[in-house]
Amino acid sequence: MLYKKILLAIDLTDESIKVANKAAELSKAMGAELVIIHVIEALNYAYGGDVPIDITDIQNQLKETARERMTVLESQIDVPVKETCVTQGGIESEIHRIADEKDVDVIVVGSHGRHGLALLLGSTANGVLHGAPCDVLAVRVHRSE
């Protein structure tokens, strides 16, 4: 199967470059466009909508910091990036929404391969897999690498 458009969903942790490099390799091999997304989980979403203070400034600062880190990441990979997107909301639902909206063929995410309780509760990679409108590639990352 030929992928024409790849959505790289990153969390902007130190391991993001490993996942980005895999997406870049896939993009090169397939001649595919690369779109990068980072989702900021809305604080009111994370806390069930019950945040007693105005968090607009905090959310705006989180978005600005994310955009800056995305620019750095984009400069570290050796393929052109068609588009970057910093969005806010539920992580899995936003990734699914953007994948559908951009008509991507595959979503690339990092997976820490957690076990035990974290595995039981589910991971972001697992959440992205279920309900994705396309293929999902989970890139295994280890903090010790």
C-alpha positions as a Markdown table, in Angstrom:
| # | Residue | x | y | z |
|---|---|---|---|---|
| 1 | Met | 0.0 | 0.0 | 0.0 |
| 2 | Leu | 1.2 | 3.4 | -0.9 |
| 3 | Tyr | 0.9 | 6.2 | 1.7 |
| 4 | Lys | 0.4 | 9.7 | 0.1 |
| 5 | Lys | -0.1 | 11.7 | 3.3 |
| 6 | Ile | 1.3 | 11.0 | 6.8 |
| 7 | Leu | 0.1 | 12.5 | 10.0 |
| 8 | Leu | 2.8 | 12.6 | 12.7 |
| 9 | Ala | 1.2 | 13.0 | 16.1 |
| 10 | Ile | 3.8 | 14.0 | 18.7 |
| 11 | Asp | 3.8 | 14.8 | 22.4 |
| 12 | Leu | 6.9 | 17.0 | 22.2 |
| 13 | Thr | 8.8 | 15.0 | 24.8 |
| 14 | Asp | 12.5 | 14.2 | 24.3 |
| 15 | Glu | 11.5 | 11.0 | 22.5 |
| 16 | Ser | 9.6 | 12.9 | 19.8 |
| 17 | Ile | 12.6 | 13.1 | 17.5 |
| 18 | Lys | 12.8 | 9.3 | 17.3 |
| 19 | Val | 9.2 | 9.1 | 16.2 |
| 20 | Ala | 9.7 | 12.1 | 13.9 |
| 21 | Asn | 12.7 | 10.4 | 12.2 |
| 22 | Lys | 10.6 | 7.3 | 11.6 |
| 23 | Ala | 7.8 | 9.4 | 10.0 |
| 24 | Ala | 10.4 | 11.2 | 7.9 |
| 25 | Glu | 11.9 | 7.9 | 6.7 |
| 26 | Leu | 8.4 | 6.7 | 5.8 |
| 27 | Ser | 7.7 | 10.0 | 4.0 |
| 28 | Lys | 10.9 | 9.8 | 2.0 |
| 29 | Ala | 10.4 | 6.1 | 1.0 |
| 30 | Met | 6.8 | 6.7 | -0.1 |
| 31 | Gly | 7.1 | 10.2 | -1.5 |
| 32 | Ala | 4.4 | 11.2 | 0.9 |
| 33 | Glu | 3.4 | 14.6 | 2.4 |
| 34 | Leu | 4.1 | 15.0 | 6.1 |
| 35 | Val | 1.8 | 16.8 | 8.4 |
| 36 | Ile | 2.7 | 17.2 | 12.1 |
| 37 | Ile | 0.2 | 17.7 | 14.9 |
| 38 | His | 0.6 | 18.3 | 18.6 |
| 39 | Val | -2.5 | 18.2 | 20.8 |
| 40 | Ile | -2.6 | 20.2 | 24.1 |
| 41 | Glu | -5.1 | 18.6 | 26.4 |
| 42 | Ala | -7.4 | 21.4 | 27.5 |
| 43 | Leu | -7.1 | 21.9 | 31.2 |
| 44 | Asn | -10.8 | 22.1 | 31.6 |
| 45 | Tyr | -11.1 | 18.9 | 29.6 |
| 46 | Ala | -8.5 | 17.2 | 31.8 |
| 47 | Tyr | -10.2 | 18.3 | 35.0 |
| 48 | Gly | -13.7 | 17.5 | 33.9 |
| 49 | Gly | -14.6 | 21.1 | 33.0 |
| 50 | Asp | -14.4 | 22.3 | 36.7 |
| 51 | Val | -11.6 | 24.7 | 36.7 |
| 52 | Pro | -12.5 | 27.7 | 39.0 |
| 53 | Ile | -10.1 | 30.2 | 37.4 |
| 54 | Asp | -9.6 | 31.8 | 33.9 |
| 55 | Ile | -7.0 | 29.6 | 32.2 |
| 56 | Thr | -6.9 | 31.4 | 28.9 |
| 57 | Asp | -3.5 | 32.9 | 29.4 |
| 58 | Ile | -2.1 | 29.5 | 30.5 |
| 59 | Gln | -3.6 | 27.8 | 27.5 |
| 60 | Asn | -2.2 | 30.5 | 25.1 |
| 61 | Gln | 1.3 | 30.1 | 26.7 |
| 62 | Leu | 1.1 | 26.3 | 26.3 |
| 63 | Lys | 0.2 | 26.8 | 22.6 |
| 64 | Glu | 3.1 | 29.2 | 22.0 |
| 65 | Thr | 5.6 | 26.9 | 23.7 |
| 66 | Ala | 4.3 | 24.0 | 21.6 |
| 67 | Arg | 4.7 | 26.0 | 18.4 |
| 68 | Glu | 8.3 | 26.9 | 19.3 |
| 69 | Arg | 9.1 | 23.3 | 20.0 |
| 70 | Met | 7.4 | 22.1 | 16.8 |
| 71 | Thr | 9.6 | 24.6 | 14.8 |
| 72 | Val | 12.7 | 23.1 | 16.4 |
| 73 | Leu | 11.6 | 19.5 | 15.7 |
| 74 | Glu | 10.7 | 20.4 | 12.1 |
| 75 | Ser | 14.3 | 21.8 | 11.6 |
| 76 | Gln | 15.7 | 18.5 | 12.9 |
| 77 | Ile | 14.2 | 16.2 | 10.3 |
| 78 | Asp | 15.4 | 16.0 | 6.7 |
| 79 | Val | 12.1 | 16.1 | 4.8 |
| 80 | Pro | 9.8 | 19.0 | 4.1 |
| 81 | Val | 6.8 | 19.3 | 6.3 |
| 82 | Lys | 3.6 | 20.3 | 4.5 |
| 83 | Glu | 1.9 | 21.6 | 7.5 |
| 84 | Thr | 2.1 | 21.8 | 11.3 |
| 85 | Cys | -0.8 | 22.0 | 13.6 |
| 86 | Val | -1.1 | 22.8 | 17.4 |
| 87 | Thr | -4.6 | 22.1 | 18.6 |
| 88 | Gln | -6.4 | 21.7 | 21.9 |
| 89 | Gly | -8.9 | 19.2 | 23.2 |
| 90 | Gly | -9.0 | 15.4 | 23.8 |
| 91 | Ile | -5.8 | 13.9 | 22.4 |
| 92 | Glu | -7.2 | 10.9 | 20.6 |
| 93 | Ser | -10.3 | 12.7 | 19.3 |
| 94 | Glu | -8.3 | 15.6 | 18.0 |
| 95 | Ile | -5.8 | 13.3 | 16.3 |
| 96 | His | -8.8 | 11.4 | 14.7 |
| 97 | Arg | -10.4 | 14.7 | 13.7 |
| 98 | Ile | -7.3 | 16.1 | 12.0 |
| 99 | Ala | -6.5 | 12.8 | 10.3 |
| 100 | Asp | -10.0 | 12.8 | 8.9 |
| 101 | Glu | -10.0 | 16.5 | 8.0 |
| 102 | Lys | -6.6 | 16.2 | 6.2 |
| 103 | Asp | -7.5 | 12.9 | 4.6 |
| 104 | Val | -4.3 | 11.2 | 5.7 |
| 105 | Asp | -3.4 | 7.6 | 4.9 |
| 106 | Val | -1.5 | 6.8 | 8.1 |
| 107 | Ile | -1.0 | 8.2 | 11.6 |
| 108 | Val | 2.4 | 7.8 | 13.2 |
| 109 | Val | 2.6 | 7.9 | 17.0 |
| 110 | Gly | 5.1 | 7.0 | 19.6 |
| 111 | Ser | 4.5 | 4.1 | 22.0 |
| 112 | His | 6.3 | 3.6 | 25.3 |
| 113 | Gly | 5.2 | 0.0 | 25.5 |
| 114 | Arg | 4.0 | 0.3 | 29.1 |
| 115 | His | 2.9 | -2.7 | 31.1 |
| 116 | Gly | 0.8 | -3.4 | 34.1 |
| 117 | Leu | -1.6 | -0.7 | 35.3 |
| 118 | Ala | -0.7 | 1.8 | 32.5 |
| 119 | Leu | -1.4 | -0.9 | 29.9 |
| 120 | Leu | -4.7 | -1.8 | 31.6 |
| 121 | Leu | -5.8 | 1.9 | 31.6 |
| 122 | Gly | -4.8 | 2.3 | 28.0 |
| 123 | Ser | -2.3 | 4.5 | 26.3 |
| 124 | Thr | -2.5 | 7.4 | 23.8 |
| 125 | Ala | -1.2 | 5.1 | 21.0 |
| 126 | Asn | -3.9 | 2.5 | 21.8 |
| 127 | Gly | -6.6 | 5.3 | 21.9 |
| 128 | Val | -5.4 | 6.6 | 18.5 |
| 129 | Leu | -5.5 | 3.1 | 17.0 |
| 130 | His | -9.1 | 2.5 | 18.0 |
| 131 | Gly | -11.3 | 4.8 | 16.0 |
| 132 | Ala | -8.7 | 6.0 | 13.6 |
| 133 | Pro | -9.9 | 6.7 | 10.1 |
| 134 | Cys | -6.8 | 5.1 | 8.6 |
| 135 | Asp | -3.7 | 3.0 | 9.3 |
| 136 | Val | -1.8 | 3.7 | 12.5 |
| 137 | Leu | 2.0 | 3.1 | 12.9 |
| 138 | Ala | 3.1 | 3.0 | 16.6 |
| 139 | Val | 6.9 | 3.6 | 16.9 |
| 140 | Arg | 8.4 | 2.0 | 20.0 |
| 141 | Val | 10.4 | 4.4 | 22.0 |
| 142 | His | 12.3 | 3.7 | 25.2 |
| 143 | Arg | 13.4 | 6.4 | 27.6 |
| 144 | Ser | 16.8 | 4.8 | 28.1 |
| 145 | Glu | 17.7 | 5.1 | 24.4 |
